[in-house]
CSV table of C-alpha atoms in Angstrom, one decimal:
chain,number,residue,atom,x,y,z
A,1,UNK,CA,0.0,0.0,0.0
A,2,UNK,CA,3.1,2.5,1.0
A,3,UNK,CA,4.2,1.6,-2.6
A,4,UNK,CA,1.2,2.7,-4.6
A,5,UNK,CA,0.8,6.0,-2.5
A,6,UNK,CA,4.2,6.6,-3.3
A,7,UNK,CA,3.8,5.6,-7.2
A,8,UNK,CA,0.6,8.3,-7.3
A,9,UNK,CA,2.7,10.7,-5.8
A,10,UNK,CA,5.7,10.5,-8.3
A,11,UNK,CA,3.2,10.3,-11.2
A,12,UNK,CA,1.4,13.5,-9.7
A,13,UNK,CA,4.6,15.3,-9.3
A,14,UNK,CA,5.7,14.3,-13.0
A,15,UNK,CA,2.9,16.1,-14.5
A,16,UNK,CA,3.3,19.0,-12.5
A,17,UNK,CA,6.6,18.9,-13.8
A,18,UNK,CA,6.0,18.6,-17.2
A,19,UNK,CA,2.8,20.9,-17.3
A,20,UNK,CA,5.5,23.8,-15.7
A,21,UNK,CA,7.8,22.9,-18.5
A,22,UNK,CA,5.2,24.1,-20.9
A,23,UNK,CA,5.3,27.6,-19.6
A,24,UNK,CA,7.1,30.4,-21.7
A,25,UNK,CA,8.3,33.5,-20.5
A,26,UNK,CA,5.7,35.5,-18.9
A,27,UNK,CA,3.5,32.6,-17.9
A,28,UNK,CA,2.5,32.6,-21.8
A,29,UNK,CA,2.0,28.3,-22.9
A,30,UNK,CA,3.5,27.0,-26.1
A,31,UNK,CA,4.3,23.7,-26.9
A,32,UNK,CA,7.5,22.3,-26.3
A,33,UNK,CA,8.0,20.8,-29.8
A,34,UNK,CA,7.7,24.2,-31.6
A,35,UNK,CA,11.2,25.3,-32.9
A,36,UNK,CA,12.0,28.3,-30.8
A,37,UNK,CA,15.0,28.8,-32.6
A,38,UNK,CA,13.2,29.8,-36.4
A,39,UNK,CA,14.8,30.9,-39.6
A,40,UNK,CA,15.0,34.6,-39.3
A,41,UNK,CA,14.6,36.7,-42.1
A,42,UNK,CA,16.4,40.2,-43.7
A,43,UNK,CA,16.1,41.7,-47.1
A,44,UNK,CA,18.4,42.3,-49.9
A,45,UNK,CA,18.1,46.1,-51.7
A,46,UNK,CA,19.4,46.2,-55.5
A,47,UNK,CA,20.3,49.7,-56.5
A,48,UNK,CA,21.7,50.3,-60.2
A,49,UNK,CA,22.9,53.4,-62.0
A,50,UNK,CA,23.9,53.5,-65.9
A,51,UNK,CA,26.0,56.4,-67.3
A,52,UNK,CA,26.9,56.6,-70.7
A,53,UNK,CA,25.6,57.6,-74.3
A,54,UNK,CA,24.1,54.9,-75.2
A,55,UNK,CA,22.2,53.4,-72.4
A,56,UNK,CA,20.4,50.1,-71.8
A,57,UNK,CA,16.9,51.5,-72.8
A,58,UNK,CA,14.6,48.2,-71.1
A,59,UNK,CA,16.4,48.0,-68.3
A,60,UNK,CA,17.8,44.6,-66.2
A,61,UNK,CA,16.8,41.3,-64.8
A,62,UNK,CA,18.4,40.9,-61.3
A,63,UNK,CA,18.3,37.7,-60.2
A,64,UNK,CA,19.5,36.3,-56.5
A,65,UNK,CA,20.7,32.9,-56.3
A,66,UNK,CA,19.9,31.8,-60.0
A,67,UNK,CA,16.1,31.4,-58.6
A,68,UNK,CA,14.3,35.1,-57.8
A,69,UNK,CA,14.4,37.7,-60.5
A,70,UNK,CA,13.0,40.8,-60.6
A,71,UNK,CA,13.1,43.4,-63.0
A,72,UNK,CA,14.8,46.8,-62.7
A,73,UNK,CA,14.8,49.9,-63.9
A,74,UNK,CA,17.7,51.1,-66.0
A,75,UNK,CA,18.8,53.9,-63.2
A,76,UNK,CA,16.1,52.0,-60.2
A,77,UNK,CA,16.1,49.3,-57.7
A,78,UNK,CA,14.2,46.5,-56.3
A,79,UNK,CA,14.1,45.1,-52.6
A,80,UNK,CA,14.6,41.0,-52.0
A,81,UNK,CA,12.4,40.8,-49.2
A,82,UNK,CA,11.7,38.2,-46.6
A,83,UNK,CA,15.4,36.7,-47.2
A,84,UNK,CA,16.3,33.9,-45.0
A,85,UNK,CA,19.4,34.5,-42.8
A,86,UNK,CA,22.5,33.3,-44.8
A,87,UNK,CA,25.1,33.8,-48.0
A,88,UNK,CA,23.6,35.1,-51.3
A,89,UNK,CA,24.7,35.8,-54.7
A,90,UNK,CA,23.4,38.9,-56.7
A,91,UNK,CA,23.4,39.1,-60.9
A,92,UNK,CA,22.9,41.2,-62.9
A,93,UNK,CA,21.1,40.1,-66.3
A,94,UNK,CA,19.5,41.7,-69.9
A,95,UNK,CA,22.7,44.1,-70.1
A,96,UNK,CA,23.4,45.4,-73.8
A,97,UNK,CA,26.6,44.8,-75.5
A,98,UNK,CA,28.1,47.8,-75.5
A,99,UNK,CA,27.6,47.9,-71.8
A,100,UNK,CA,29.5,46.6,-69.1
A,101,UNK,CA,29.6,46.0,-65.3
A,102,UNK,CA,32.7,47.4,-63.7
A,103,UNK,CA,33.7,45.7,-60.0
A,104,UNK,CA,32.3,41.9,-58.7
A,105,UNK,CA,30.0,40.9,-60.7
A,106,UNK,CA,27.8,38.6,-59.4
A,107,UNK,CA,28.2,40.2,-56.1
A,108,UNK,CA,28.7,38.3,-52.9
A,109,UNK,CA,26.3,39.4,-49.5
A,110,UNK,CA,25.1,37.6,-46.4
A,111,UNK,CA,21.9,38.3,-45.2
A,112,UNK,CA,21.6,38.7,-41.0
A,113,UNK,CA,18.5,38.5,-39.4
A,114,UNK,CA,16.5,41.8,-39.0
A,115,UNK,CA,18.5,43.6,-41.2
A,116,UNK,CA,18.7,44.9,-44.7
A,117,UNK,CA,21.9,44.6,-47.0
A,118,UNK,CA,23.0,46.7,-49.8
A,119,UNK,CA,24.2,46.1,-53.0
A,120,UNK,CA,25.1,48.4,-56.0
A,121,UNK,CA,25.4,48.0,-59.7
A,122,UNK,CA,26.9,50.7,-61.9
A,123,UNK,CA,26.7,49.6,-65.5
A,124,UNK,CA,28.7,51.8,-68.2
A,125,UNK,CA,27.3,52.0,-71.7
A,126,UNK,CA,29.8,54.1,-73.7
């Protein structure tokens, strides 16, 4: 009999435990099996200015990661936004001939969380 009292106890005890083990920070529940720890997100902002005579007159294609393009203007930019946290690569595409992109090109960035990274084009058509 001492032996079942003191079973019921430890199983009472054990869900006490584990019900407090289900309380978030300010008392608020969530379940433990939720990933607390979730992709956060940034943005990526394109900006691209052409000088020159003869400019590109429909614009460009930028594309990020060989899977998201977006079109831009021929002196414009475009916003990559939600961006999970991590490395990128930025292109730019649709560029006349006679034109050319001075400096890294694709363009290299990492994306943190909450945040918004740059990148910058200039394109020359002569």
């Amino acid at each position: 009999m001492n032996a079942t009292r003191n079973l019921r106890w430890l199983l009472a005890a054990t869900g006490l435990f584990a019900a407090a083990a289900c309380i978030g920070p300010g008392g608020a529940a969530f379940d433990p099996g939720d990933d607390i720890d979730e992709t956060r997100y940034g943005a990526i902002e394109v900006s691209v200015i052409t000088t020159g005579a003869t400019p590109d007159p429909d614009g460009y294609v930028v594309g990020l990661d060989e899977s998201t393009e977006l079109l831009v203007a021929t002196n414009g930019g475009v916003t990559f936004s939600p961006v999970a946290q991590g490395y990128y690569s930025v292109r730019l595409s649709g560029v006349e001939g006679n034109c050319s992109i001075p400096g890294t090109h694709p363009a290299s960035v990492y994306v943190f969380a909450d945040t918004t990274q740059t990148v910058h084009f200039d394109v020359e058509c002569p």
